[in-house]
mmCIF file of N, CA and C in Angstrom:
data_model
loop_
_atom_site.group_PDB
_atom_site.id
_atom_site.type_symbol
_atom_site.label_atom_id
_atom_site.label_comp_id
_atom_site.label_asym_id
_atom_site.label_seq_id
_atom_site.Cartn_x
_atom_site.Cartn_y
_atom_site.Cartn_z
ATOM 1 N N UNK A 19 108.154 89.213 114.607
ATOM 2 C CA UNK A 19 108.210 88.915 113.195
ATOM 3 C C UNK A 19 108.080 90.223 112.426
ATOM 4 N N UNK A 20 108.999 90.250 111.518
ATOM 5 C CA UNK A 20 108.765 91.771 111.024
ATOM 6 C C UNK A 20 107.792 91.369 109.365
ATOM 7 N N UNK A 21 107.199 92.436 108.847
ATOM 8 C CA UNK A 21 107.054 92.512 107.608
ATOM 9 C C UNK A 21 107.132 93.516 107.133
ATOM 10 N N UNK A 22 107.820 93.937 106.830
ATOM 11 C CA UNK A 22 108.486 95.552 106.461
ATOM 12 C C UNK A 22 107.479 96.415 105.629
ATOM 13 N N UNK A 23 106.577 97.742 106.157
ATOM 14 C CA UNK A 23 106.339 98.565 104.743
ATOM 15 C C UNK A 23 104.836 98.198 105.164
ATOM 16 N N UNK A 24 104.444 97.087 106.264
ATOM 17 C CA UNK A 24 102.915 96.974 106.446
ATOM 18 C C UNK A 24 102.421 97.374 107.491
ATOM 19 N N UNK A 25 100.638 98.092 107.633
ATOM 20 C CA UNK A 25 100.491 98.965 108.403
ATOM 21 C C UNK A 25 100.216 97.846 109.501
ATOM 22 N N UNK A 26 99.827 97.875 111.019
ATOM 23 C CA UNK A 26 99.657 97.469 112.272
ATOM 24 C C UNK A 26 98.069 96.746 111.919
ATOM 25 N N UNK A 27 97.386 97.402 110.924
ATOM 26 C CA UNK A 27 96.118 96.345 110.929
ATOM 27 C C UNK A 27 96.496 95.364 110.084
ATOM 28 N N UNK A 28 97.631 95.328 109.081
ATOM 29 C CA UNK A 28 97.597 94.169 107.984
ATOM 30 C C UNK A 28 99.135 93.129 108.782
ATOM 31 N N UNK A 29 99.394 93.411 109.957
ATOM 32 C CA UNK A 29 100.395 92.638 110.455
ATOM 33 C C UNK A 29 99.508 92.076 111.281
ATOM 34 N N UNK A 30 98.184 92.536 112.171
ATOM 35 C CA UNK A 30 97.619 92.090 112.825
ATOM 36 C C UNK A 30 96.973 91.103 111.907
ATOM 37 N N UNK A 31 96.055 91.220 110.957
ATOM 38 C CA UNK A 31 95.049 89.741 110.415
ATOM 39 C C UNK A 31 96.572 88.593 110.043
ATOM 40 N N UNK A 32 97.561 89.044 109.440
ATOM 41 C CA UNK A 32 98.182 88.163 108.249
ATOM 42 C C UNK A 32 99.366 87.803 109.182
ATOM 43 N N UNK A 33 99.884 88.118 110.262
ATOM 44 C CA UNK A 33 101.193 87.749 110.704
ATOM 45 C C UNK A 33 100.701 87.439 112.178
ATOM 46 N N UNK A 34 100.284 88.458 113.103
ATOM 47 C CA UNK A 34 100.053 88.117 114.349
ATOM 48 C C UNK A 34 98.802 87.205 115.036
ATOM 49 N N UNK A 35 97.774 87.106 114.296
ATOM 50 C CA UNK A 35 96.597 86.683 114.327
ATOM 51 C C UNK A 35 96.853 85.087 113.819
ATOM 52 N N UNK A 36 97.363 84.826 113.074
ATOM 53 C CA UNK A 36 97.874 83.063 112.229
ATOM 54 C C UNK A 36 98.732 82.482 113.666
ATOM 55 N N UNK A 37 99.724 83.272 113.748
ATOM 56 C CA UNK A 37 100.790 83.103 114.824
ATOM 57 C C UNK A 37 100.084 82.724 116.424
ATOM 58 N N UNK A 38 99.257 83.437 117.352
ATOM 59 C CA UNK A 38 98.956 83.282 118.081
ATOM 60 C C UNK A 38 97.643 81.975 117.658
ATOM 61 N N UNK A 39 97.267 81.799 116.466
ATOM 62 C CA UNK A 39 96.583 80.450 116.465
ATOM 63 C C UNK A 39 97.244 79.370 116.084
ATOM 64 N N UNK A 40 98.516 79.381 115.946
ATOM 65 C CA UNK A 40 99.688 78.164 115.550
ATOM 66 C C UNK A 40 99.892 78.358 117.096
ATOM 67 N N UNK A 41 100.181 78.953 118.006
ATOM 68 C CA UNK A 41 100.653 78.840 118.943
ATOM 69 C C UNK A 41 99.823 78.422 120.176
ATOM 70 N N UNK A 42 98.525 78.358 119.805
ATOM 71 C CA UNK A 42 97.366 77.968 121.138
ATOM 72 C C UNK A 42 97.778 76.577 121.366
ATOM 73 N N UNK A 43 98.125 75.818 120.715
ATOM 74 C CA UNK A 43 98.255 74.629 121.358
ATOM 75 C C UNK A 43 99.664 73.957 122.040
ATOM 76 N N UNK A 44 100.761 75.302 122.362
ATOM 77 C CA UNK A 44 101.744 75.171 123.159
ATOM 78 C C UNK A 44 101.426 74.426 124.147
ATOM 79 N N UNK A 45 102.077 73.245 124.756
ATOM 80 C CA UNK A 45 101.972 72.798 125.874
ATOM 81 C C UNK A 45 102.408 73.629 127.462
ATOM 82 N N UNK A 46 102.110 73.842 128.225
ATOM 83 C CA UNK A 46 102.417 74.429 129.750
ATOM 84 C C UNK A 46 103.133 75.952 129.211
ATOM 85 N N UNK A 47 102.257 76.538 128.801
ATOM 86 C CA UNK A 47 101.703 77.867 128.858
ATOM 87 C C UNK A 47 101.104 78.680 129.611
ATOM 88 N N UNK A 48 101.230 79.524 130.483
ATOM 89 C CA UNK A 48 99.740 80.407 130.820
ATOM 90 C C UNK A 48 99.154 81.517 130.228
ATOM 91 N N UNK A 49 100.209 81.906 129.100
ATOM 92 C CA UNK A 49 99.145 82.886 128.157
ATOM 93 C C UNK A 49 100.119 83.292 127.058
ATOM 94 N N UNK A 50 99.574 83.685 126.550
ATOM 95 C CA UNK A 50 100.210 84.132 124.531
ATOM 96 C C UNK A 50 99.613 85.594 124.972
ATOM 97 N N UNK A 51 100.376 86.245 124.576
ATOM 98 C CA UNK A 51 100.075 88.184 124.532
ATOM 99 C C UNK A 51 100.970 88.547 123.224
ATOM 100 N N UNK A 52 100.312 89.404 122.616
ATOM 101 C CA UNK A 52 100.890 89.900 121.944
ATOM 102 C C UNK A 52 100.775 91.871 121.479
ATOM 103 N N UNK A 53 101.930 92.542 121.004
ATOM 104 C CA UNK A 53 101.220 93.588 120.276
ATOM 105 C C UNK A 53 102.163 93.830 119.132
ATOM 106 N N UNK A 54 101.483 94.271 118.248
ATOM 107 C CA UNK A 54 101.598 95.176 116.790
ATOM 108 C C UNK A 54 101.544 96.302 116.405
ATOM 109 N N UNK A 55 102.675 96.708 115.733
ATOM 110 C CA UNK A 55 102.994 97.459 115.360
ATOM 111 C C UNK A 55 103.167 97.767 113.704
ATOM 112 N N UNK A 56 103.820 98.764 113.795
ATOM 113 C CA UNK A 56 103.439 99.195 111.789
ATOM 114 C C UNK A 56 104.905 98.337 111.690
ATOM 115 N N UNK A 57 105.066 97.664 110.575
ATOM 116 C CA UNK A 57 105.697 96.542 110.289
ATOM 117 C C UNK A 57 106.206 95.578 110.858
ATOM 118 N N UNK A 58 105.679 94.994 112.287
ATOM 119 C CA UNK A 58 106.493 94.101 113.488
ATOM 120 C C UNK A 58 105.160 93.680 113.924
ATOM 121 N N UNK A 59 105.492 92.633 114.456
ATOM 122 C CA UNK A 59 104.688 91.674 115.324
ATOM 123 C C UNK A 59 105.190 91.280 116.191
ATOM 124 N N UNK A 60 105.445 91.006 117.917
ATOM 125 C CA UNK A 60 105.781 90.708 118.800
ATOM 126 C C UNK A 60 104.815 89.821 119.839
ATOM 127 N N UNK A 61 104.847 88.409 119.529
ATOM 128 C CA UNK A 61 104.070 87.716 120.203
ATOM 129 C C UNK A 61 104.864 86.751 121.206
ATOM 130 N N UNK A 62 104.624 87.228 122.528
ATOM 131 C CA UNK A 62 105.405 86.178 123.680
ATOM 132 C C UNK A 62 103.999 85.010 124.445
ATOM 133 N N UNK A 63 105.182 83.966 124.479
ATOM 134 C CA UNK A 63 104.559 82.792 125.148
ATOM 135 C C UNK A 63 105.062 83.152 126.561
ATOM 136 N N UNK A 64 103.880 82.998 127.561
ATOM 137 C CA UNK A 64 104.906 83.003 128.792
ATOM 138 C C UNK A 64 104.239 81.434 129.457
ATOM 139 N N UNK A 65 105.152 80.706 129.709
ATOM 140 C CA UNK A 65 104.772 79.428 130.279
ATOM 141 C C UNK A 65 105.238 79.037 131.741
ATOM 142 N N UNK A 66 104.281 77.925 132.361
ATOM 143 C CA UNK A 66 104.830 77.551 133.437
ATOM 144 C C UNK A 66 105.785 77.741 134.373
ATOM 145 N N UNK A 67 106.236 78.183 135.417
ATOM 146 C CA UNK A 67 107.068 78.080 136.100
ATOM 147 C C UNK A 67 107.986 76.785 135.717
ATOM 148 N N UNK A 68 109.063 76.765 136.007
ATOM 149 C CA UNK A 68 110.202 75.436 135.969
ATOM 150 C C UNK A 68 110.285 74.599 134.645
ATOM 151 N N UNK A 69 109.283 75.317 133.512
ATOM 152 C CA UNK A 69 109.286 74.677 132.264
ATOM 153 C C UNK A 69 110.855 75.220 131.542
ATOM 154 N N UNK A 70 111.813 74.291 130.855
ATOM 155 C CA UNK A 70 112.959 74.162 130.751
ATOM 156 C C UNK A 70 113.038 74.827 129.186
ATOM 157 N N UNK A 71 113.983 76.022 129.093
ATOM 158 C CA UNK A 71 113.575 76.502 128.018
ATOM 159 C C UNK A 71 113.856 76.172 126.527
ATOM 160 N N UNK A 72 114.777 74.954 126.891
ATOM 161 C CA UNK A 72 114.873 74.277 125.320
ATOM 162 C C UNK A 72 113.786 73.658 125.152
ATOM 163 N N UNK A 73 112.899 72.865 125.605
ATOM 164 C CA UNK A 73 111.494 72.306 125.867
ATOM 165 C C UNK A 73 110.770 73.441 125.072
ATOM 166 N N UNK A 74 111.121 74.345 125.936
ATOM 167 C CA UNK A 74 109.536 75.576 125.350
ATOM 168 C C UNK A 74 109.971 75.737 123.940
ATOM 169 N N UNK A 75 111.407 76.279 123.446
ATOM 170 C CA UNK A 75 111.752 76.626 122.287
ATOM 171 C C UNK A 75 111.408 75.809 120.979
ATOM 172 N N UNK A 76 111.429 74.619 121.798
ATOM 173 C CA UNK A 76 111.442 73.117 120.791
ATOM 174 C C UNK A 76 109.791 73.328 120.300
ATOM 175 N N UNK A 77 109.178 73.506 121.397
ATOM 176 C CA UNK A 77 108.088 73.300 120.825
ATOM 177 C C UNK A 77 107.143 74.549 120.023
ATOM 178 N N UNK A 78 107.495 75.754 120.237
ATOM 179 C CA UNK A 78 107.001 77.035 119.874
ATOM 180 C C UNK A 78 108.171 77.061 118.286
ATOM 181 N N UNK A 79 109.120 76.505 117.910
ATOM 182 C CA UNK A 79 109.331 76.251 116.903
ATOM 183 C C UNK A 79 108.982 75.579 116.166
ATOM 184 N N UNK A 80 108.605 74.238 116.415
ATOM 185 C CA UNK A 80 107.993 73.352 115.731
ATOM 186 C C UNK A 80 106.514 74.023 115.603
ATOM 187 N N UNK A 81 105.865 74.432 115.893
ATOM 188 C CA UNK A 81 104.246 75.044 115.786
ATOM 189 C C UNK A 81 104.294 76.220 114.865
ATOM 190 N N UNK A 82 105.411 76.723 115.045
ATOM 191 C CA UNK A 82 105.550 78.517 114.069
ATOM 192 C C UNK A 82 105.548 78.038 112.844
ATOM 193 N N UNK A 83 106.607 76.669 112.362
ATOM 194 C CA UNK A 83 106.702 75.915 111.074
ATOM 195 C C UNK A 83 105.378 75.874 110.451
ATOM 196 N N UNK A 84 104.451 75.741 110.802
ATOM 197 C CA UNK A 84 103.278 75.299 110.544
ATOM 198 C C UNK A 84 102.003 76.322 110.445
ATOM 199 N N UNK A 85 102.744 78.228 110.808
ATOM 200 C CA UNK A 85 102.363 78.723 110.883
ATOM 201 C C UNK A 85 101.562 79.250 109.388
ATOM 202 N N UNK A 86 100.811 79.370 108.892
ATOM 203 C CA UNK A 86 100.488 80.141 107.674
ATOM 204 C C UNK A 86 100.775 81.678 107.443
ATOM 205 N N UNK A 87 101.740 82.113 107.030
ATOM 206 C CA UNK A 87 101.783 83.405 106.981
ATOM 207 C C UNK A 87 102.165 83.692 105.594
ATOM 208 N N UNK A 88 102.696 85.082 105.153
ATOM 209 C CA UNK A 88 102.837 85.276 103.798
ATOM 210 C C UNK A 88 104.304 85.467 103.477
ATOM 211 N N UNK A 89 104.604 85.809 102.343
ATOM 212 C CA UNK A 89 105.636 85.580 102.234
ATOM 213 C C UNK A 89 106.794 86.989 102.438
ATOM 214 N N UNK A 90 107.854 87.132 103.008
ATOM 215 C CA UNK A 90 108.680 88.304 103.566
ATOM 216 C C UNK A 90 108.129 87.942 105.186
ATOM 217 N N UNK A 91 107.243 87.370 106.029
ATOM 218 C CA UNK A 91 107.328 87.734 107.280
ATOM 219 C C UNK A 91 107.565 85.765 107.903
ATOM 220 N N UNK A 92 109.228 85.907 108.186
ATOM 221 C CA UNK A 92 109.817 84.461 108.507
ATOM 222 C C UNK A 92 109.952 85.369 110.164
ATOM 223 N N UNK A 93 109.370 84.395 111.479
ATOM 224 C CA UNK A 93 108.999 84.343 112.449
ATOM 225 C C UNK A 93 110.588 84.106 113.104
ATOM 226 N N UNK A 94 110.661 84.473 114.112
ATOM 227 C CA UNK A 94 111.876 84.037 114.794
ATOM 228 C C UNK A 94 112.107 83.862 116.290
ATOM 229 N N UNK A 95 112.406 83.265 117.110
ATOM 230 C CA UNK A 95 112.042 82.639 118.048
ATOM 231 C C UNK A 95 113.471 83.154 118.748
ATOM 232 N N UNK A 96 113.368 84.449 119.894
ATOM 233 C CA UNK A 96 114.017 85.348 120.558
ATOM 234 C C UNK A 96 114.404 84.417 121.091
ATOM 235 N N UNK A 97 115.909 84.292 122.552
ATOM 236 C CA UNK A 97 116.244 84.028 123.433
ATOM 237 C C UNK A 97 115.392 84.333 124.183
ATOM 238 N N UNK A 98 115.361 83.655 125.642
ATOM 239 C CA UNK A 98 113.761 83.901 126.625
ATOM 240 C C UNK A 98 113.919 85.009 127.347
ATOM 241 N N UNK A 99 115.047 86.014 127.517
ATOM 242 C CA UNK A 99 114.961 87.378 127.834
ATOM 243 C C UNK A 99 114.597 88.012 127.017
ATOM 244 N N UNK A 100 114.555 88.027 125.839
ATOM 245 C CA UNK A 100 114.097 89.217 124.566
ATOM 246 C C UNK A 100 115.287 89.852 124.342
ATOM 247 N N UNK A 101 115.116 90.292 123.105
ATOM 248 C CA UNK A 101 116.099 91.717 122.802
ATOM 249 C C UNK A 101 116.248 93.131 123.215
ATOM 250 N N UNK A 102 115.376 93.056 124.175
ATOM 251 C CA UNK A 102 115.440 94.668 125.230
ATOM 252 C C UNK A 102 116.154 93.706 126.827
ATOM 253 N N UNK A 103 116.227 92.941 126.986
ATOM 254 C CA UNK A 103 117.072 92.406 127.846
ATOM 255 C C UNK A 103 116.393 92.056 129.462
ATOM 256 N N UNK A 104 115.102 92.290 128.540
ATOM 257 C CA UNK A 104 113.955 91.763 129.881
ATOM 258 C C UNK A 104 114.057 90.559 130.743
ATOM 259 N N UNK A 105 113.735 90.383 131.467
ATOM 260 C CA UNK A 105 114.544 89.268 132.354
ATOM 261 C C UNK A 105 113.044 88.496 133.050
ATOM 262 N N UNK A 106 112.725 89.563 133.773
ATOM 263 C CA UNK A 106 111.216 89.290 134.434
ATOM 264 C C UNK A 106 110.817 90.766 134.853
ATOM 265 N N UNK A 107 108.911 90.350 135.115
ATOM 266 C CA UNK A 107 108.120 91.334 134.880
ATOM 267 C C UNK A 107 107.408 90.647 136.316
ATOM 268 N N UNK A 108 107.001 92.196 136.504
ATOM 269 C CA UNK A 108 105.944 91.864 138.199
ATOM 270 C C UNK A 108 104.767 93.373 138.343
ATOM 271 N N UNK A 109 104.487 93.092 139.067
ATOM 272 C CA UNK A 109 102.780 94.433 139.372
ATOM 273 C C UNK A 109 103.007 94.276 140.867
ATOM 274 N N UNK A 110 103.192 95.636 141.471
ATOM 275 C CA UNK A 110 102.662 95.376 142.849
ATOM 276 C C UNK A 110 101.078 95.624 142.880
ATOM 277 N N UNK A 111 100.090 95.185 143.567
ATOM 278 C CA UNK A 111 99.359 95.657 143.901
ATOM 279 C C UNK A 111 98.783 95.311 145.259
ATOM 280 N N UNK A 112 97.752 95.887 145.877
ATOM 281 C CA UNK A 112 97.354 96.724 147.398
ATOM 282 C C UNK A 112 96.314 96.635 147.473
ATOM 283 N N UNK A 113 95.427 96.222 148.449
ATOM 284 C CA UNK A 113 94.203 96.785 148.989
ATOM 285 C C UNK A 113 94.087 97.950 149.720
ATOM 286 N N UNK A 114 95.488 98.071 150.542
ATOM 287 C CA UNK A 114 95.271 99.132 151.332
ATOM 288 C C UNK A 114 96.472 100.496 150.926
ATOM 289 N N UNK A 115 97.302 100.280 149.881
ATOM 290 C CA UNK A 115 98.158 101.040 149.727
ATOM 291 C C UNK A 115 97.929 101.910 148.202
ATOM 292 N N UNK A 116 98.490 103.066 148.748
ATOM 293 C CA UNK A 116 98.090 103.779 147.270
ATOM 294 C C UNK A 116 99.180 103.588 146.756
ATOM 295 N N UNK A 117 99.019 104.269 145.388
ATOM 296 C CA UNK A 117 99.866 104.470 144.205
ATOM 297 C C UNK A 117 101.117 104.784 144.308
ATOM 298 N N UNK A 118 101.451 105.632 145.031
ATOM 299 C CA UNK A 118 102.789 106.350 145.558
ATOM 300 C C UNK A 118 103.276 105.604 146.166
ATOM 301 N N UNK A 119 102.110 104.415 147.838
ATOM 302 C CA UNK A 119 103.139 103.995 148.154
ATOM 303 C C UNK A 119 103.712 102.947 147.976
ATOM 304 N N UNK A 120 102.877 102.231 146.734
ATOM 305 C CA UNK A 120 103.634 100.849 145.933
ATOM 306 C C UNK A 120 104.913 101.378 145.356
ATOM 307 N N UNK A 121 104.550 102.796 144.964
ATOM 308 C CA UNK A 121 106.153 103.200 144.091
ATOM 309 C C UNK A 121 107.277 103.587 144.852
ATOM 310 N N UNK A 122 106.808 104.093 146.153
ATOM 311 C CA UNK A 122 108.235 104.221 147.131
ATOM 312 C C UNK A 122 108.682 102.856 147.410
ATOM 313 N N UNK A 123 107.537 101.447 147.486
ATOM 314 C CA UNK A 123 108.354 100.534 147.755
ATOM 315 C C UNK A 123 109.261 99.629 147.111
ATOM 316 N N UNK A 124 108.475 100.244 145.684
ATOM 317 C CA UNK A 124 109.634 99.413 144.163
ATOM 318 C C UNK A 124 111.029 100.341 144.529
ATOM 319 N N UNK A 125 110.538 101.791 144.955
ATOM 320 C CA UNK A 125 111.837 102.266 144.578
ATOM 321 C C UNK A 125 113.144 102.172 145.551
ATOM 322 N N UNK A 126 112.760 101.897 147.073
ATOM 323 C CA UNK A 126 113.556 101.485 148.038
ATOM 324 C C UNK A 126 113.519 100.327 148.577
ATOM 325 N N UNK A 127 113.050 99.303 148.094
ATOM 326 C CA UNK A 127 112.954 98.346 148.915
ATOM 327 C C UNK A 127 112.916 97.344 147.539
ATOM 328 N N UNK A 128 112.162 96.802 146.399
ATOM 329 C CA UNK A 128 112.629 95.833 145.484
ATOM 330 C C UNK A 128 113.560 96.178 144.683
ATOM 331 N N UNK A 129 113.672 97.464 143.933
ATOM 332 C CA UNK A 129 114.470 97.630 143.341
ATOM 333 C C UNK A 129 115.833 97.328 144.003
ATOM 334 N N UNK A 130 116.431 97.819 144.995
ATOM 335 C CA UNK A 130 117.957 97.911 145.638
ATOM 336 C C UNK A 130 117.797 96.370 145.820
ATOM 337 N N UNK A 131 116.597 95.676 146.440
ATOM 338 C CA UNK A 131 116.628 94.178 146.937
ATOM 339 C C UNK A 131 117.545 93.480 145.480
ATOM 340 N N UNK A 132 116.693 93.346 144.291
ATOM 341 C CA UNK A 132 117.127 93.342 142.826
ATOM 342 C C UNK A 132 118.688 93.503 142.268
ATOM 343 N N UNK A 133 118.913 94.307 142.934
ATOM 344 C CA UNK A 133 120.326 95.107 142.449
ATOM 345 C C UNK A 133 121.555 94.327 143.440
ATOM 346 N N UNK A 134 120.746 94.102 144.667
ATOM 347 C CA UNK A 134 121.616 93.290 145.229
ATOM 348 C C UNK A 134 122.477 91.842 144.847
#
């Protein structure tokens, strides 16, 4: 949600902060994250596995309606890749492997898997 011209603390109380409490009561969710920036707000729902995304849209629209915010910051409800063309997100992590060698294995072994 943009509001043009406002700093990252007054998008946080008045745009992102209303928003993620219109949005707590999404059904089959596992978490609302968000961050802010100097005139933008970027708050993602990430929900359930196999939840159908006109379902999710339907309902994270209907809740934003209801959002209280001010006036210039109208909310808008991305396609479920985003506009950087994100698709999906993952973490390797290790008990027994270091840093390097989680990254040799993104870099030869999921990544090319991915690309395949």
């Amino acid at each position: 949600t943009q509001w043009p011209g406002r700093s990252a603390e007054e998008i946080e109380k008045f745009v992102t902060a209303p928003i993620e409490i219109a949005l707590n009561p999404v059904q089959k969710k596992t978490s609302v994250r968000s961050t802010t920036l100097f005139g933008l707000s970027v708050v993602k729902v990430i929900f359930d596995d196999g939840v159908d995304d006109a379902y999710a849209r339907v309902q994270v629209n209907n809740l934003l309606s209801g959002a209280d915010l001010p006036d210039g910051a109208d909310p808008e409800v991305q396609p479920p890749y985003g506009p950087t063309g994100e698709i999906y997100r993952y973490t390797l992590t290790s008990k027994d492997k270091t840093t390097r060698e989680l990254k040799t294995i993104q870099d030869w072994v999921i990544e090319r898997n991915l690309k395949a």
